[in-house]
Amino acid sequence: MEIAKTYNPKEAEAKWYPHWLKHKFFKSTPDARQPYTIVIPPPNVTGVLHMGHMLNNTIQDVLIRRARMLGYNACWVPGTDHASIATEAKVVALLKEQGILKKDLSRDEFLKHAWDWKEKYGGIILEQLKKLGASCDWDRTKFTMDHEMSDAVIDVFIDLYNKGQIYRGVRMVNWDPQSQTAVSDEEVIHKEKDGQLVYINYKIENEEGFVTIATTRPETIMADTAVCVNPSDERYTNLKGKKVIIPLINKAIPIIYDEYVDASFGTGALKVTPAHDINDFNLGQKHKLPTIDGLTAEGKISEAAQIYVGMDRFACRKQIVKDLQEQGFVLKIETIKNKVGHSERTDAVIEPRLSMQWFLKMQDVSKPALDSVLSNDVKLIPEKFVNTYKHWMENVHDWCISRQLWWGQRIPAWYDGQGNTVVAKTKEQAIELFKTKNSSLKADEVKQDEDVLDTWFSSWLWPLTVFDANVIKNGFDKANDDLKYYYPTKDLVTAPEILFFWVARMIIAGKEYTGLKPFTNVYLTGIVRDKLGRKMSKQLGNSPDPLDLIAKYGADGVRVGMLLCSPAGNDLMFDESYCEQGRNFANKVWNAFRLIKGFTLGAEALEAPDSLKAAITWFQNKLSEQLEIINDHYSKYRMSDALMATYKLVWDDFCAWYLEAIKPEFIDGVAKPIDKATYDATINFLEQLLKIMHPWMPFITEEIWHLLKDRSDKDCIIVAEWPKQTAINNQQLAEFEVVKELVATVRNLRAQKQLSPKEKLEVIEKSDATKSYFDEVVIKLANLSTFKYTKEKVEGAFSFQIKTTEFFIPLSTNINVEEEKLRLQKDLDYNKGFLESVMKKLSNEKFVTNAKPEILAAEQKKKEDAESKIKGIEEQLKSLTN
C-alpha cells in the first residue's frame, strides 16, 4: 500500500470519528470494570465553540481517552444548559426582528418560539465539539430543561421549601434593567470606570446654612429619605431634630444619627436612599424611614421621583448635574475612579433594587461543601484556589434563586389572591393544600408564580440528574443502576470563575441528596488570552474561530497547540504559532512512520549489528523512564508537562536519536536492508508511542495504527491498552547521555572547522576502559572511523571534556593554537564561575541545614564535576603553552 507523502488531517478526521461512533467506542454502560466518569460543564444552548471551550474540552478528552486505554469504563456525559437570561435575550431579539414584541405574546406563545429556537440552534456547539474529537457518550446527551431534568429541579425546590430552607421576601437585589431580572452577586462583574463625585448642598430647613453631601448618583436624590451623620461628629451636633431640603423638588427630609457613618470620609454626611443602595436600605429599616423607588424596572426615572419622569437614568444624571449647577446647589465636582457592577450576561449597569424574590438559605447547607474541600475529600487543582473557595463559602449570602423570565423552570409556588401561598408541583395539588385555608376557593383563582428559577438552580444537580433524574423524589437509596455505578464522578474540568457559581453548589446538592461528593478532583483551567495578555473576546476581535484553526492546522495540531502552554489555573497566552507547532509535530510523526515503513527487510538470517542492539536497549529504557514520568504528570494533573514529556520523547529521543541510530546506510543510492529483530522492535516502539500520543492526537495516531499492519475494524488504538513500564537500567541511560553530548560535540567541531559531514573522524577517550556498550552507536551517529581508548594524552589533537572524562580528536589539519587557547580559556572561565556559584551555596549554612539530602548530594556532585573539568582544561592549556 502506498503511503501518502504528507499527512492529511481532514481525511483522517472525516474517516475516524464516524468509525469510532459506528463501533460505539464512546458508549458506556455499567459493568464489572471500575468506572471513570466526567460530566461536561454544559455549555449554554446559545453558545458556539470558542477558545475557552477548546481548552476545557480538550483536557477532558485527553483524560477520558487515557482512562479508556487504562481499562476503565470511561463515561463522558455531554449536554447543554438552557441559559435562561442569554436564551431569552436571543429569542426576544429574534422576535423583534420579525416585528413581534414579547409583551404582545402569552407565556405559552413565547415559550413555543423559544423551544423552536432551541431545536434549530441549540445543538450547534455539541456538533462543533465532535470536530475537536470529543469522545463523549452522545447517547447520554442531556439538556437542563429536558422534562425529567426539570422535574428534578422542581422536586428540589419543593423539598428545600418544606425543609424551611427556601423563603420569599422583599430584599435588595442586583437588577439587570436590560434583561428585566434579578441576578446573583456572582453574576455581577465589577469594572473600574471614570466617574464624578458631585458635592451637593442641601439647605437646612427654616434657617441659613446647608449640609453638603457627596454622591456619584445625583439622579437618585429625589428618592432620598434622610441625611445621616455620625453622632460623635461635632460639625453636626447642633442639627438634631432638624431637616434639610432636597434640591429641585424642595422636599424636607430628617437628619438622622448613626455610627455607621464614617465621619472622616467625604463630608461626613450621607444621603440615605433606601430603595437604591443596600446599606441605605439597612439604615432605612433601622430608622423606620420610608422607601421611595426613584427608578422603574427599565432603568428610567419613575413617577415617584416627581421630576425627569421617563428619562433614562444616565441621561438624567447629566441633566440633573447641569440643573443643580445652574441653581447654585453644586459645591464642586471631583473626577474619580470607581467600581461599577455590570451584568455578566448583558453588560448592563446593575441597579440595586428592592424586589420580591425567592431565596435559598445558604448558611447551613453550605457547611458540608466547605468541609469537603478543606478536608481534601474534593481536591481543587491547583491548590491555590482553596483559599478563594474558603473565603467565598465562609462569607456566603442567601442565594436569590428567582428570575423574572419565562424561559426556565417555573417556580412551583401558587397564590389564592387572598394572601396565601403554597408550594406544590401541580395546580391540583396546590388547590388541595389551599382547601385547608380557603374551603370556598375556585380553581381559576389559583395562580402560579410568574418567575422562573435561576439557571444555576438546575445545573447544580447536573452530576446527579444526568444519571437519574428521579433521585430527588426517590432518594439515593433507590437510585437507578447508572447513578450508583457512575456517581461520584472522577474529574471535573472547569473555569475558576464558576468555582462558587457552579462547583460549590454541585457539592452542596450532592451532599444534600446523596451524602456524597459529586466528584473527586476539580481541575481549574486558566483564561485563554492573546499574546498581549488580553482576554479573548468578540468585542476585541482577538479570538480566532476554533473551527478555522482546525481547518488550517488539523484537530490534532490545535489540541497540541492549546495544551503546550496551559498549566492548571494559570492563564494561557495563546498564539497561533502554537497550533503550527502542533501541526509540525503531527508531520514529524507522519514522516517517522513513513521512514520506518520504507525500510527494506533483510533475510531471516540477517543479524542486528551491535550498534542497533545497543540502540534498541537504550530506547527501551528511555521509553520506560519517560512513561513513568508521564504517568506521574498525569497523576498530578500536570497536563502541559505530560504533553511536553510526550513531545520530547517522540521528537528528540525517538526521531532524533533512536531512528538516526538504526536507520540503514545508503550504498550507491540504495538503502541497506534492516534485520527483522530491529524492524520488529522499531514497529513495537512506534506502537507504544502512538498509544502515549493518542489522548493528545487521536486522529493521526488512529490513522498510523491502521497503516502499520492489517487490523480489524474494532482493533483500534482508541481502545488499545496503555503501555506498561518495564525495568529501567539507569546506568545505561546515564551512559547514553554522555553519548549524546559526545556526538553533539563532534558535530559542532565539524561545523566550526568546516569539515565535511562525510569525512570520518577518529575519537579517543582517555580511560582505563577498552570497550563500552554504546561505542558502535557513537561511531555511527558521529560518523567516525574508529572509537578508541587510551591512558595517555593525545598530543596535537582537539580535546574536550564531558563530565570528568577527556576526549581527543586527531585532526588531519593543523590546529590553530591561539584559537584553541582562547576556546579553552573561555571554557575555563565559565567552569570557574559555575564552581564559584556552587561553592556559595555549599558555604551557606542556612542552605546546608535546610536542603534535602538529595539536593545537597547533587550540589556536591556539581562541585566535583566542575573541579574535574577545570583540572582537565588547565592541563590542556598547559600542554598548548608548552
JSON list of N, CA, C and O in Angstrom, two decimals, residues 393-413:
[
{"chain": "A", "resi": 393, "resn": "MET", "atom": "N", "xyz": [-17.11, 30.69, 50.76]},
{"chain": "A", "resi": 393, "resn": "MET", "atom": "CA", "xyz": [-18.05, 29.85, 51.50]},
{"chain": "A", "resi": 393, "resn": "MET", "atom": "C", "xyz": [-18.25, 30.33, 52.93]},
{"chain": "A", "resi": 393, "resn": "MET", "atom": "O", "xyz": [-19.31, 30.11, 53.52]},
{"chain": "A", "resi": 394, "resn": "GLU", "atom": "N", "xyz": [-17.26, 30.96, 53.50]},
{"chain": "A", "resi": 394, "resn": "GLU", "atom": "CA", "xyz": [-17.40, 31.47, 54.86]},
{"chain": "A", "resi": 394, "resn": "GLU", "atom": "C", "xyz": [-18.13, 32.81, 54.90]},
{"chain": "A", "resi": 394, "resn": "GLU", "atom": "O", "xyz": [-18.53, 33.27, 55.97]},
{"chain": "A", "resi": 395, "resn": "ASN", "atom": "N", "xyz": [-18.27, 33.44, 53.73]},
{"chain": "A", "resi": 395, "resn": "ASN", "atom": "CA", "xyz": [-18.95, 34.73, 53.66]},
{"chain": "A", "resi": 395, "resn": "ASN", "atom": "C", "xyz": [-20.16, 34.66, 52.72]},
{"chain": "A", "resi": 395, "resn": "ASN", "atom": "O", "xyz": [-20.52, 35.65, 52.08]},
{"chain": "A", "resi": 396, "resn": "VAL", "atom": "N", "xyz": [-20.76, 33.49, 52.67]},
{"chain": "A", "resi": 396, "resn": "VAL", "atom": "CA", "xyz": [-21.83, 33.26, 51.72]},
{"chain": "A", "resi": 396, "resn": "VAL", "atom": "C", "xyz": [-23.10, 34.01, 52.13]},
{"chain": "A", "resi": 396, "resn": "VAL", "atom": "O", "xyz": [-23.41, 34.15, 53.31]},
{"chain": "A", "resi": 397, "resn": "HIS", "atom": "N", "xyz": [-23.83, 34.52, 51.14]},
{"chain": "A", "resi": 397, "resn": "HIS", "atom": "CA", "xyz": [-25.12, 35.18, 51.36]},
{"chain": "A", "resi": 397, "resn": "HIS", "atom": "C", "xyz": [-26.23, 34.26, 50.86]},
{"chain": "A", "resi": 397, "resn": "HIS", "atom": "O", "xyz": [-26.00, 33.36, 50.05]},
{"chain": "A", "resi": 398, "resn": "ASP", "atom": "N", "xyz": [-27.43, 34.51, 51.32]},
{"chain": "A", "resi": 398, "resn": "ASP", "atom": "CA", "xyz": [-28.56, 33.74, 50.81]},
{"chain": "A", "resi": 398, "resn": "ASP", "atom": "C", "xyz": [-28.64, 33.93, 49.29]},
{"chain": "A", "resi": 398, "resn": "ASP", "atom": "O", "xyz": [-28.40, 35.02, 48.76]},
{"chain": "A", "resi": 399, "resn": "TRP", "atom": "N", "xyz": [-29.00, 32.87, 48.62]},
{"chain": "A", "resi": 399, "resn": "TRP", "atom": "CA", "xyz": [-28.97, 32.82, 47.16]},
{"chain": "A", "resi": 399, "resn": "TRP", "atom": "C", "xyz": [-30.33, 33.23, 46.62]},
{"chain": "A", "resi": 399, "resn": "TRP", "atom": "O", "xyz": [-31.34, 32.58, 46.89]},
{"chain": "A", "resi": 400, "resn": "CYS", "atom": "N", "xyz": [-30.36, 34.31, 45.85]},
{"chain": "A", "resi": 400, "resn": "CYS", "atom": "CA", "xyz": [-31.59, 34.75, 45.17]},
{"chain": "A", "resi": 400, "resn": "CYS", "atom": "C", "xyz": [-31.80, 33.82, 43.98]},
{"chain": "A", "resi": 400, "resn": "CYS", "atom": "O", "xyz": [-31.04, 33.86, 43.00]},
{"chain": "A", "resi": 401, "resn": "ILE", "atom": "N", "xyz": [-32.82, 32.96, 44.06]},
{"chain": "A", "resi": 401, "resn": "ILE", "atom": "CA", "xyz": [-32.99, 31.90, 43.06]},
{"chain": "A", "resi": 401, "resn": "ILE", "atom": "C", "xyz": [-34.12, 32.19, 42.06]},
{"chain": "A", "resi": 401, "resn": "ILE", "atom": "O", "xyz": [-34.38, 31.37, 41.18]},
{"chain": "A", "resi": 402, "resn": "SER", "atom": "N", "xyz": [-34.79, 33.32, 42.18]},
{"chain": "A", "resi": 402, "resn": "SER", "atom": "CA", "xyz": [-35.87, 33.63, 41.24]},
{"chain": "A", "resi": 402, "resn": "SER", "atom": "C", "xyz": [-35.38, 34.60, 40.17]},
{"chain": "A", "resi": 402, "resn": "SER", "atom": "O", "xyz": [-34.54, 35.45, 40.42]},
{"chain": "A", "resi": 403, "resn": "ARG", "atom": "N", "xyz": [-35.92, 34.41, 38.97]},
{"chain": "A", "resi": 403, "resn": "ARG", "atom": "CA", "xyz": [-35.58, 35.28, 37.85]},
{"chain": "A", "resi": 403, "resn": "ARG", "atom": "C", "xyz": [-36.87, 35.69, 37.15]},
{"chain": "A", "resi": 403, "resn": "ARG", "atom": "O", "xyz": [-37.77, 34.87, 36.93]},
{"chain": "A", "resi": 404, "resn": "GLN", "atom": "N", "xyz": [-36.94, 36.94, 36.75]},
{"chain": "A", "resi": 404, "resn": "GLN", "atom": "CA", "xyz": [-38.16, 37.49, 36.16]},
{"chain": "A", "resi": 404, "resn": "GLN", "atom": "C", "xyz": [-38.14, 37.22, 34.64]},
{"chain": "A", "resi": 404, "resn": "GLN", "atom": "O", "xyz": [-38.05, 38.11, 33.81]},
{"chain": "A", "resi": 405, "resn": "LEU", "atom": "N", "xyz": [-38.22, 35.94, 34.31]},
{"chain": "A", "resi": 405, "resn": "LEU", "atom": "CA", "xyz": [-38.15, 35.48, 32.93]},
{"chain": "A", "resi": 405, "resn": "LEU", "atom": "C", "xyz": [-39.23, 34.43, 32.68]},
{"chain": "A", "resi": 405, "resn": "LEU", "atom": "O", "xyz": [-39.88, 33.97, 33.62]},
{"chain": "A", "resi": 406, "resn": "TRP", "atom": "N", "xyz": [-39.36, 34.02, 31.44]},
{"chain": "A", "resi": 406, "resn": "TRP", "atom": "CA", "xyz": [-40.31, 32.95, 31.10]},
{"chain": "A", "resi": 406, "resn": "TRP", "atom": "C", "xyz": [-39.60, 31.67, 30.71]},
{"chain": "A", "resi": 406, "resn": "TRP", "atom": "O", "xyz": [-40.16, 30.59, 30.81]},
{"chain": "A", "resi": 407, "resn": "TRP", "atom": "N", "xyz": [-38.36, 31.77, 30.22]},
{"chain": "A", "resi": 407, "resn": "TRP", "atom": "CA", "xyz": [-37.61, 30.59, 29.77]},
{"chain": "A", "resi": 407, "resn": "TRP", "atom": "C", "xyz": [-36.86, 30.01, 30.96]},
{"chain": "A", "resi": 407, "resn": "TRP", "atom": "O", "xyz": [-35.93, 30.61, 31.48]},
{"chain": "A", "resi": 408, "resn": "GLY", "atom": "N", "xyz": [-37.28, 28.84, 31.39]},
{"chain": "A", "resi": 408, "resn": "GLY", "atom": "CA", "xyz": [-36.66, 28.21, 32.55]},
{"chain": "A", "resi": 408, "resn": "GLY", "atom": "C", "xyz": [-37.68, 27.38, 33.31]},
{"chain": "A", "resi": 408, "resn": "GLY", "atom": "O", "xyz": [-38.84, 27.24, 32.87]},
{"chain": "A", "resi": 409, "resn": "GLN", "atom": "N", "xyz": [-37.27, 26.82, 34.45]},
{"chain": "A", "resi": 409, "resn": "GLN", "atom": "CA", "xyz": [-38.21, 26.05, 35.28]},
{"chain": "A", "resi": 409, "resn": "GLN", "atom": "C", "xyz": [-39.06, 27.02, 36.11]},
{"chain": "A", "resi": 409, "resn": "GLN", "atom": "O", "xyz": [-38.52, 27.78, 36.93]},
{"chain": "A", "resi": 410, "resn": "ARG", "atom": "N", "xyz": [-40.36, 27.02, 35.89]},
{"chain": "A", "resi": 410, "resn": "ARG", "atom": "CA", "xyz": [-41.25, 27.96, 36.57]},
{"chain": "A", "resi": 410, "resn": "ARG", "atom": "C", "xyz": [-41.37, 27.59, 38.04]},
{"chain": "A", "resi": 410, "resn": "ARG", "atom": "O", "xyz": [-41.51, 26.41, 38.41]},
{"chain": "A", "resi": 411, "resn": "ILE", "atom": "N", "xyz": [-41.30, 28.59, 38.88]},
{"chain": "A", "resi": 411, "resn": "ILE", "atom": "CA", "xyz": [-41.33, 28.35, 40.33]},
{"chain": "A", "resi": 411, "resn": "ILE", "atom": "C", "xyz": [-42.68, 27.73, 40.72]},
{"chain": "A", "resi": 411, "resn": "ILE", "atom": "O", "xyz": [-43.74, 28.27, 40.38]},
{"chain": "A", "resi": 412, "resn": "PRO", "atom": "N", "xyz": [-42.65, 26.60, 41.46]},
{"chain": "A", "resi": 412, "resn": "PRO", "atom": "CA", "xyz": [-43.90, 25.89, 41.80]},
{"chain": "A", "resi": 412, "resn": "PRO", "atom": "C", "xyz": [-44.60, 26.47, 43.04]},
{"chain": "A", "resi": 412, "resn": "PRO", "atom": "O", "xyz": [-44.97, 25.73, 43.96]},
{"chain": "A", "resi": 413, "resn": "ALA", "atom": "N", "xyz": [-44.74, 27.79, 43.04]},
{"chain": "A", "resi": 413, "resn": "ALA", "atom": "CA", "xyz": [-45.46, 28.46, 44.14]},
{"chain": "A", "resi": 413, "resn": "ALA", "atom": "C", "xyz": [-46.79, 28.96, 43.59]},
{"chain": "A", "resi": 413, "resn": "ALA", "atom": "O", "xyz": [-46.87, 29.42, 42.44]}
]
